[in-house]
Each structure stands twice: as structure tokens, then as C-alpha cells.
Coordinates of C-alpha atoms in Angstrom, one line a residue:
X2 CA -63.4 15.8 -3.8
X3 CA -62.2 13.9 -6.5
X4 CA -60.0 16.5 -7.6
X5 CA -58.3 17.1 -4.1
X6 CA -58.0 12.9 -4.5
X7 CA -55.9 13.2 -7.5
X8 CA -54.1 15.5 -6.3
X9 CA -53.2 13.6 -3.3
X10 CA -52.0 10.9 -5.3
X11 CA -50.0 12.7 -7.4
X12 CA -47.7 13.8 -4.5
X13 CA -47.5 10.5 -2.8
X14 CA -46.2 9.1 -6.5
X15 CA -43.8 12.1 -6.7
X16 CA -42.9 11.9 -2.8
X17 CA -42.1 8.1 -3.4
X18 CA -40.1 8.8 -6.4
X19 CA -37.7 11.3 -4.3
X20 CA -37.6 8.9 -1.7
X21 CA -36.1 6.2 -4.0
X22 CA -33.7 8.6 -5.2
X23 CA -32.7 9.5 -1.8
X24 CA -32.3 5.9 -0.2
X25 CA -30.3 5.3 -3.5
X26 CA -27.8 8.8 -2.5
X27 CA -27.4 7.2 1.0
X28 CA -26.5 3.7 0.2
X29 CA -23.9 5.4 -2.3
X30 CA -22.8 7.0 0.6
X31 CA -22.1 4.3 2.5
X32 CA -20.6 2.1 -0.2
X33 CA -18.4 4.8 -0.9
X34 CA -17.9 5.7 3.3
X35 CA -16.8 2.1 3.4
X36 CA -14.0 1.8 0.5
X37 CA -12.6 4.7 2.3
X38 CA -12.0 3.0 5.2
X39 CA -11.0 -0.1 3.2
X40 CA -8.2 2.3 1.6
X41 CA -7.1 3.5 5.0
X42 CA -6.4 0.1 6.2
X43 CA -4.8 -1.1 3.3
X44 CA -2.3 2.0 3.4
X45 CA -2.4 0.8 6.8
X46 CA -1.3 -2.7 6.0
X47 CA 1.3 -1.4 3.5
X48 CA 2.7 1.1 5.6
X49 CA 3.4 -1.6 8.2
X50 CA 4.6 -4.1 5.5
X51 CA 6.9 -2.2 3.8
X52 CA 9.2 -0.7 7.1
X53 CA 11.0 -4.1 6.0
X54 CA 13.4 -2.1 3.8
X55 CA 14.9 -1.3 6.9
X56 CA 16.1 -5.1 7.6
X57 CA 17.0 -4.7 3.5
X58 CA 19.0 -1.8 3.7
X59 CA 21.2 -3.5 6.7
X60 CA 21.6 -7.0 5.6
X61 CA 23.3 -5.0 2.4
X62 CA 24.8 -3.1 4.1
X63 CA 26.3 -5.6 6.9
X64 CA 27.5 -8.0 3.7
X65 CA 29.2 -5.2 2.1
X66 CA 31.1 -4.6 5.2
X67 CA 32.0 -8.2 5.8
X68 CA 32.9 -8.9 2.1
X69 CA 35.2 -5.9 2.1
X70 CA 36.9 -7.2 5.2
X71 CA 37.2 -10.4 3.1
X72 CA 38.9 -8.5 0.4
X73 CA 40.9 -6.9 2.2
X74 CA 42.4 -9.9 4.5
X75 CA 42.6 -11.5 0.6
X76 CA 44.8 -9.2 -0.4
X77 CA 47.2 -8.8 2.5
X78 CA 47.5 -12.4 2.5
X79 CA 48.1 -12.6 -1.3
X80 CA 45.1 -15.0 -2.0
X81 CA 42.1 -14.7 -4.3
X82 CA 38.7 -14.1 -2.5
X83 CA 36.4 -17.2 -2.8
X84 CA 34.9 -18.1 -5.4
X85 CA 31.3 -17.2 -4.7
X86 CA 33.0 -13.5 -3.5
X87 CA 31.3 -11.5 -6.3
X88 CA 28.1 -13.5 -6.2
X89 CA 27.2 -12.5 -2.7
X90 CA 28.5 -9.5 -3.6
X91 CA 25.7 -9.2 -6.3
X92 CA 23.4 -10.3 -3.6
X93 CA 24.4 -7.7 -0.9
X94 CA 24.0 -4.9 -3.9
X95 CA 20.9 -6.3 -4.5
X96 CA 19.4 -6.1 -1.1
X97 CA 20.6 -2.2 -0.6
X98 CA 18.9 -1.7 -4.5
X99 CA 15.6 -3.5 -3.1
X100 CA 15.6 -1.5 0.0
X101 CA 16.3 1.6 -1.5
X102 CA 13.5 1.2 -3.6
X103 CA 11.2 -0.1 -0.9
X104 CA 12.0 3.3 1.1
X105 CA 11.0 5.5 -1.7
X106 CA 7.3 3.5 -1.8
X107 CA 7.2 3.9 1.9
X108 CA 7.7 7.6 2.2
X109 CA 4.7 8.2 -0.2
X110 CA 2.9 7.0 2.5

């Protein structure tokens, strides 16, 4: 009797101890379950965030246009472009080089 006592007590102890271990599995599970889903919405987020480039890409774009117009109206008429010609010039470059960029990002998604 006392024998079949130990041995009864042995297995709970060993029966709680894989227990522990197991609840500790699941909840690892879960943490790691839920920073999945985290990710997903971030790339989400990102994905939705980053379709700016588009507005990038044709604000460049648009400038350039303009600013060649400009150039060449200057030219016909025998005037220098304004002053702050090559600045928003810059600026138009700038936005295409942005939104470039930002399209490259975005298709890795």
C-alpha cells in the first residue's frame, strides 16, 4: 500500500511537471500567434501608407511639365526664367526621386 502510494505521487509530480511545460508551449503559441497578426497589420498599415508615391510621382511630374512650358515660353520671348526656376526645379526632381524610391518599398510588399 504504501508502495503503490509513492508511486502515485511520483506520477502526479511528473504529470504536473509536463503540464507546466505544456501551458508554457501554448502561451508561446499565442504570444507568437499574436505578433503575427501584429505584422500583418502593420504591412497592412504600410501598404496603405506608402500608395502616396503615387501623388509623389505626379506632382513631379506635373512641375516638370509646367516648368518646361516656362522654359520654353522664356526662350521664345527672349527672357530668363525666374529666378526661383531651378529651385522648384530641384523640388519637382526631388518629388519623382522620393516617389521612385517609395514605389520600390511598396512593391516588396
Amino acid at each position: 500500500m504504501r508502495t503503490q502510494r509513492r508511486v502515485f505521487e511520483k506520477l502526479s509530480e511528473s504529470t504536473k511537471v509536463e503540464l507546466a511545460s505544456e501551458k508554457i508551449e501554448l502561451s508561446l503559441a499565442d504570444d507568437i500567434r499574436d505578433m503575427a497578426k501584429r505584422g500583418l497589420q502593420i504591412q497592412k498599415d504600410l501598404k496603405k501608407n506608402l500608395n502616396v508615391y503615387n501623388g509623389l510621382l505626379r506632382a513631379g511630374g506635373t512641375m516638370n511639365k509646367k516648368l518646361a512650358e516656362v522654359e520654353k515660353i522664356s526662350k521664345e520671348l527672349g527672357v530668363k526664367p525666374p529666378t526661383e526656376f531651378k529651385k522648384l526645379q530641384e523640388i519637382a526632381d526631388k518629388y519623382e526621386e522620393q516617389g521612385n524610391a517609395i514605389k520600390k518599398v511598396y512593391n516588396l510588399f
